[in-house]
Amino acid sequence: MIDRPTFWLVVVVLGVGTYLIRLSFLGLLGNRPLPLWLVRCLRYTAVAVLPALVAPAILWPPATAGAFDPVRLGAIAVTILAGVLTRNMIAAIGAGGLSFYLLPLVIAA
């Protein structure tokens, strides 16, 4: 267990660090035009965040202790296919969630 002074020191340091990171973009660069190459790179940030959050749970699922899981891979395939066909993130997430729920029933039958 971490002692209280160390805990609060970590909380304050992380808070100040987060504030400085945000200040660097919002405060210092807020009124200036960004270079075109940076704008193009930042456009893909939102698209990259969701896969970056989901990829570890797919590649090394804690529920299976990192073992291969055909249900998860099938749900991934359905999610990607729905996303490509519909170009709608909500539809892709819904299709992936539904397939993750239904695939164990189909595979077990």
PDB file of N, CA and C in Angstrom, residues 45-100:
ATOM      1  N   THR A  45      -5.917  11.307 -35.081  1.00  0.00           N
ATOM      2  CA  THR A  45      -5.766  10.970 -33.671  1.00  0.00           C
ATOM      3  C   THR A  45      -7.007  10.277 -33.123  1.00  0.00           C
ATOM      4  N   ALA A  46      -8.176  10.833 -33.389  1.00  0.00           N
ATOM      5  CA  ALA A  46      -9.407  10.238 -32.870  1.00  0.00           C
ATOM      6  C   ALA A  46      -9.641   8.847 -33.437  1.00  0.00           C
ATOM      7  N   VAL A  47      -9.270   8.649 -34.681  1.00  0.00           N
ATOM      8  CA  VAL A  47      -9.452   7.339 -35.315  1.00  0.00           C
ATOM      9  C   VAL A  47      -8.512   6.309 -34.696  1.00  0.00           C
ATOM     10  N   ALA A  48      -7.354   6.737 -34.239  1.00  0.00           N
ATOM     11  CA  ALA A  48      -6.367   5.819 -33.691  1.00  0.00           C
ATOM     12  C   ALA A  48      -6.589   5.496 -32.221  1.00  0.00           C
ATOM     13  N   VAL A  49      -7.344   6.322 -31.509  1.00  0.00           N
ATOM     14  CA  VAL A  49      -7.488   6.126 -30.064  1.00  0.00           C
ATOM     15  C   VAL A  49      -8.284   4.865 -29.749  1.00  0.00           C
ATOM     16  N   LEU A  50      -9.427   4.666 -30.380  1.00  0.00           N
ATOM     17  CA  LEU A  50     -10.256   3.505 -30.067  1.00  0.00           C
ATOM     18  C   LEU A  50      -9.545   2.187 -30.359  1.00  0.00           C
ATOM     19  N   PRO A  51      -8.930   2.000 -31.522  1.00  0.00           N
ATOM     20  CA  PRO A  51      -8.185   0.753 -31.729  1.00  0.00           C
ATOM     21  C   PRO A  51      -7.028   0.574 -30.743  1.00  0.00           C
ATOM     22  N   ALA A  52      -6.386   1.667 -30.362  1.00  0.00           N
ATOM     23  CA  ALA A  52      -5.279   1.558 -29.408  1.00  0.00           C
ATOM     24  C   ALA A  52      -5.774   1.120 -28.037  1.00  0.00           C
ATOM     25  N   LEU A  53      -6.975   1.521 -27.679  1.00  0.00           N
ATOM     26  CA  LEU A  53      -7.533   1.094 -26.399  1.00  0.00           C
ATOM     27  C   LEU A  53      -8.032  -0.349 -26.442  1.00  0.00           C
ATOM     28  N   VAL A  54      -8.529  -0.767 -27.595  1.00  0.00           N
ATOM     29  CA  VAL A  54      -9.145  -2.082 -27.711  1.00  0.00           C
ATOM     30  C   VAL A  54      -8.127  -3.174 -28.054  1.00  0.00           C
ATOM     31  N   ALA A  55      -7.074  -2.841 -28.768  1.00  0.00           N
ATOM     32  CA  ALA A  55      -6.124  -3.846 -29.258  1.00  0.00           C
ATOM     33  C   ALA A  55      -5.539  -4.743 -28.166  1.00  0.00           C
ATOM     34  N   PRO A  56      -5.104  -4.247 -27.027  1.00  0.00           N
ATOM     35  CA  PRO A  56      -4.567  -5.155 -26.013  1.00  0.00           C
ATOM     36  C   PRO A  56      -5.591  -6.172 -25.513  1.00  0.00           C
ATOM     37  N   ALA A  57      -6.845  -5.756 -25.391  1.00  0.00           N
ATOM     38  CA  ALA A  57      -7.879  -6.685 -24.938  1.00  0.00           C
ATOM     39  C   ALA A  57      -8.193  -7.738 -25.994  1.00  0.00           C
ATOM     40  N   ILE A  58      -7.888  -7.427 -27.254  1.00  0.00           N
ATOM     41  CA  ILE A  58      -8.140  -8.378 -28.327  1.00  0.00           C
ATOM     42  C   ILE A  58      -6.961  -9.340 -28.484  1.00  0.00           C
ATOM     43  N   LEU A  59      -5.763  -8.792 -28.477  1.00  0.00           N
ATOM     44  CA  LEU A  59      -4.579  -9.615 -28.720  1.00  0.00           C
ATOM     45  C   LEU A  59      -4.200 -10.469 -27.511  1.00  0.00           C
ATOM     46  N   TRP A  60      -4.348  -9.922 -26.320  1.00  0.00           N
ATOM     47  CA  TRP A  60      -4.036 -10.650 -25.084  1.00  0.00           C
ATOM     48  C   TRP A  60      -5.196 -10.525 -24.117  1.00  0.00           C
ATOM     49  N   PRO A  61      -6.326 -11.199 -24.400  1.00  0.00           N
ATOM     50  CA  PRO A  61      -7.505 -11.010 -23.561  1.00  0.00           C
ATOM     51  C   PRO A  61      -7.289 -11.547 -22.141  1.00  0.00           C
ATOM     52  N   PRO A  62      -7.502 -10.706 -21.140  1.00  0.00           N
ATOM     53  CA  PRO A  62      -7.330 -11.166 -19.764  1.00  0.00           C
ATOM     54  C   PRO A  62      -8.348 -12.237 -19.386  1.00  0.00           C
ATOM     55  N   ALA A  63      -9.520 -12.233 -20.019  1.00  0.00           N
ATOM     56  CA  ALA A  63     -10.549 -13.217 -19.684  1.00  0.00           C
ATOM     57  C   ALA A  63     -10.112 -14.636 -20.035  1.00  0.00           C
ATOM     58  N   THR A  64      -9.220 -14.785 -21.020  1.00  0.00           N
ATOM     59  CA  THR A  64      -8.757 -16.120 -21.423  1.00  0.00           C
ATOM     60  C   THR A  64      -7.288 -16.324 -21.079  1.00  0.00           C
ATOM     61  N   ALA A  65      -6.745 -15.467 -20.226  1.00  0.00           N
ATOM     62  CA  ALA A  65      -5.331 -15.533 -19.830  1.00  0.00           C
ATOM     63  C   ALA A  65      -4.407 -15.438 -21.042  1.00  0.00           C
ATOM     64  N   GLY A  66      -4.824 -14.686 -22.049  1.00  0.00           N
ATOM     65  CA  GLY A  66      -3.994 -14.476 -23.228  1.00  0.00           C
ATOM     66  C   GLY A  66      -4.093 -15.569 -24.270  1.00  0.00           C
ATOM     67  N   ALA A  67      -4.986 -16.533 -24.082  1.00  0.00           N
ATOM     68  CA  ALA A  67      -5.121 -17.638 -25.034  1.00  0.00           C
ATOM     69  C   ALA A  67      -5.954 -17.203 -26.244  1.00  0.00           C
ATOM     70  N   PHE A  68      -5.781 -17.911 -27.350  1.00  0.00           N
ATOM     71  CA  PHE A  68      -6.525 -17.664 -28.577  1.00  0.00           C
ATOM     72  C   PHE A  68      -8.019 -17.838 -28.323  1.00  0.00           C
ATOM     73  N   ASP A  69      -8.826 -16.923 -28.819  1.00  0.00           N
ATOM     74  CA  ASP A  69     -10.274 -16.979 -28.623  1.00  0.00           C
ATOM     75  C   ASP A  69     -10.973 -16.717 -29.951  1.00  0.00           C
ATOM     76  N   PRO A  70     -11.558 -17.753 -30.564  1.00  0.00           N
ATOM     77  CA  PRO A  70     -12.203 -17.569 -31.863  1.00  0.00           C
ATOM     78  C   PRO A  70     -13.407 -16.627 -31.806  1.00  0.00           C
ATOM     79  N   VAL A  71     -14.082 -16.557 -30.680  1.00  0.00           N
ATOM     80  CA  VAL A  71     -15.229 -15.659 -30.561  1.00  0.00           C
ATOM     81  C   VAL A  71     -14.777 -14.207 -30.680  1.00  0.00           C
ATOM     82  N   ARG A  72     -13.703 -13.860 -30.001  1.00  0.00           N
ATOM     83  CA  ARG A  72     -13.198 -12.486 -30.063  1.00  0.00           C
ATOM     84  C   ARG A  72     -12.718 -12.141 -31.476  1.00  0.00           C
ATOM     85  N   LEU A  73     -12.030 -13.063 -32.111  1.00  0.00           N
ATOM     86  CA  LEU A  73     -11.562 -12.794 -33.475  1.00  0.00           C
ATOM     87  C   LEU A  73     -12.729 -12.684 -34.460  1.00  0.00           C
ATOM     88  N   GLY A  74     -13.761 -13.481 -34.252  1.00  0.00           N
ATOM     89  CA  GLY A  74     -14.952 -13.361 -35.093  1.00  0.00           C
ATOM     90  C   GLY A  74     -15.646 -12.024 -34.893  1.00  0.00           C
ATOM     91  N   ALA A  75     -15.732 -11.582 -33.648  1.00  0.00           N
ATOM     92  CA  ALA A  75     -16.343 -10.287 -33.362  1.00  0.00           C
ATOM     93  C   ALA A  75     -15.522  -9.151 -33.973  1.00  0.00           C
ATOM     94  N   ILE A  76     -14.212  -9.299 -33.956  1.00  0.00           N
ATOM     95  CA  ILE A  76     -13.355  -8.294 -34.592  1.00  0.00           C
ATOM     96  C   ILE A  76     -13.642  -8.228 -36.088  1.00  0.00           C
ATOM     97  N   ALA A  77     -13.732  -9.389 -36.723  1.00  0.00           N
ATOM     98  CA  ALA A  77     -13.988  -9.430 -38.164  1.00  0.00           C
ATOM     99  C   ALA A  77     -15.330  -8.796 -38.497  1.00  0.00           C
ATOM    100  N   VAL A  78     -16.350  -9.094 -37.711  1.00  0.00           N
ATOM    101  CA  VAL A  78     -17.672  -8.517 -37.958  1.00  0.00           C
ATOM    102  C   VAL A  78     -17.640  -7.008 -37.745  1.00  0.00           C
ATOM    103  N   THR A  79     -16.941  -6.555 -36.707  1.00  0.00           N
ATOM    104  CA  THR A  79     -16.849  -5.119 -36.429  1.00  0.00           C
ATOM    105  C   THR A  79     -16.160  -4.385 -37.568  1.00  0.00           C
ATOM    106  N   ILE A  80     -15.049  -4.925 -38.035  1.00  0.00           N
ATOM    107  CA  ILE A  80     -14.323  -4.281 -39.140  1.00  0.00           C
ATOM    108  C   ILE A  80     -15.162  -4.288 -40.404  1.00  0.00           C
ATOM    109  N   LEU A  81     -15.806  -5.390 -40.705  1.00  0.00           N
ATOM    110  CA  LEU A  81     -16.648  -5.481 -41.898  1.00  0.00           C
ATOM    111  C   LEU A  81     -17.810  -4.490 -41.823  1.00  0.00           C
ATOM    112  N   ALA A  82     -18.470  -4.415 -40.680  1.00  0.00           N
ATOM    113  CA  ALA A  82     -19.577  -3.470 -40.525  1.00  0.00           C
ATOM    114  C   ALA A  82     -19.082  -2.036 -40.640  1.00  0.00           C
ATOM    115  N   GLY A  83     -17.915  -1.747 -40.101  1.00  0.00           N
ATOM    116  CA  GLY A  83     -17.367  -0.408 -40.194  1.00  0.00           C
ATOM    117  C   GLY A  83     -17.022  -0.011 -41.609  1.00  0.00           C
ATOM    118  N   VAL A  84     -16.458  -0.945 -42.354  1.00  0.00           N
ATOM    119  CA  VAL A  84     -16.090  -0.665 -43.747  1.00  0.00           C
ATOM    120  C   VAL A  84     -17.339  -0.510 -44.616  1.00  0.00           C
ATOM    121  N   LEU A  85     -18.329  -1.360 -44.394  1.00  0.00           N
ATOM    122  CA  LEU A  85     -19.527  -1.312 -45.238  1.00  0.00           C
ATOM    123  C   LEU A  85     -20.427  -0.126 -44.925  1.00  0.00           C
ATOM    124  N   THR A  86     -20.597   0.193 -43.642  1.00  0.00           N
ATOM    125  CA  THR A  86     -21.538   1.255 -43.277  1.00  0.00           C
ATOM    126  C   THR A  86     -20.882   2.611 -43.090  1.00  0.00           C
ATOM    127  N   ARG A  87     -19.569   2.640 -42.849  1.00  0.00           N
ATOM    128  CA  ARG A  87     -18.854   3.890 -42.549  1.00  0.00           C
ATOM    129  C   ARG A  87     -19.481   4.594 -41.338  1.00  0.00           C
ATOM    130  N   ASN A  88     -19.991   3.792 -40.401  1.00  0.00           N
ATOM    131  CA  ASN A  88     -20.668   4.312 -39.229  1.00  0.00           C
ATOM    132  C   ASN A  88     -20.087   3.617 -38.001  1.00  0.00           C
ATOM    133  N   MET A  89     -19.466   4.383 -37.106  1.00  0.00           N
ATOM    134  CA  MET A  89     -18.811   3.787 -35.953  1.00  0.00           C
ATOM    135  C   MET A  89     -19.819   3.137 -35.011  1.00  0.00           C
ATOM    136  N   ILE A  90     -20.968   3.757 -34.815  1.00  0.00           N
ATOM    137  CA  ILE A  90     -21.981   3.199 -33.915  1.00  0.00           C
ATOM    138  C   ILE A  90     -22.492   1.869 -34.461  1.00  0.00           C
ATOM    139  N   ALA A  91     -22.705   1.787 -35.746  1.00  0.00           N
ATOM    140  CA  ALA A  91     -23.154   0.529 -36.354  1.00  0.00           C
ATOM    141  C   ALA A  91     -22.083  -0.544 -36.217  1.00  0.00           C
ATOM    142  N   ALA A  92     -20.828  -0.167 -36.391  1.00  0.00           N
ATOM    143  CA  ALA A  92     -19.741  -1.136 -36.256  1.00  0.00           C
ATOM    144  C   ALA A  92     -19.638  -1.647 -34.823  1.00  0.00           C
ATOM    145  N   ILE A  93     -19.721  -0.738 -33.852  1.00  0.00           N
ATOM    146  CA  ILE A  93     -19.658  -1.159 -32.451  1.00  0.00           C
ATOM    147  C   ILE A  93     -20.850  -2.042 -32.105  1.00  0.00           C
ATOM    148  N   GLY A  94     -22.033  -1.664 -32.581  1.00  0.00           N
ATOM    149  CA  GLY A  94     -23.228  -2.479 -32.323  1.00  0.00           C
ATOM    150  C   GLY A  94     -23.123  -3.859 -32.944  1.00  0.00           C
ATOM    151  N   ALA A  95     -22.654  -3.925 -34.182  1.00  0.00           N
ATOM    152  CA  ALA A  95     -22.501  -5.225 -34.848  1.00  0.00           C
ATOM    153  C   ALA A  95     -21.456  -6.076 -34.135  1.00  0.00           C
ATOM    154  N   GLY A  96     -20.368  -5.456 -33.716  1.00  0.00           N
ATOM    155  CA  GLY A  96     -19.341  -6.204 -32.988  1.00  0.00           C
ATOM    156  C   GLY A  96     -19.835  -6.711 -31.649  1.00  0.00           C
ATOM    157  N   GLY A  97     -20.561  -5.869 -30.918  1.00  0.00           N
ATOM    158  CA  GLY A  97     -21.111  -6.292 -29.633  1.00  0.00           C
ATOM    159  C   GLY A  97     -22.129  -7.398 -29.785  1.00  0.00           C
ATOM    160  N   LEU A  98     -22.990  -7.272 -30.781  1.00  0.00           N
ATOM    161  CA  LEU A  98     -24.001  -8.309 -31.028  1.00  0.00           C
ATOM    162  C   LEU A  98     -23.348  -9.627 -31.439  1.00  0.00           C
ATOM    163  N   SER A  99     -22.340  -9.541 -32.295  1.00  0.00           N
ATOM    164  CA  SER A  99     -21.654 -10.770 -32.704  1.00  0.00           C
ATOM    165  C   SER A  99     -20.874 -11.382 -31.541  1.00  0.00           C
ATOM    166  N   PHE A 100     -20.322 -10.546 -30.664  1.00  0.00           N
ATOM    167  CA  PHE A 100     -19.615 -11.075 -29.494  1.00  0.00           C
ATOM    168  C   PHE A 100     -20.587 -11.794 -28.564  1.00  0.00           C
TER     169      PHE A 100
END
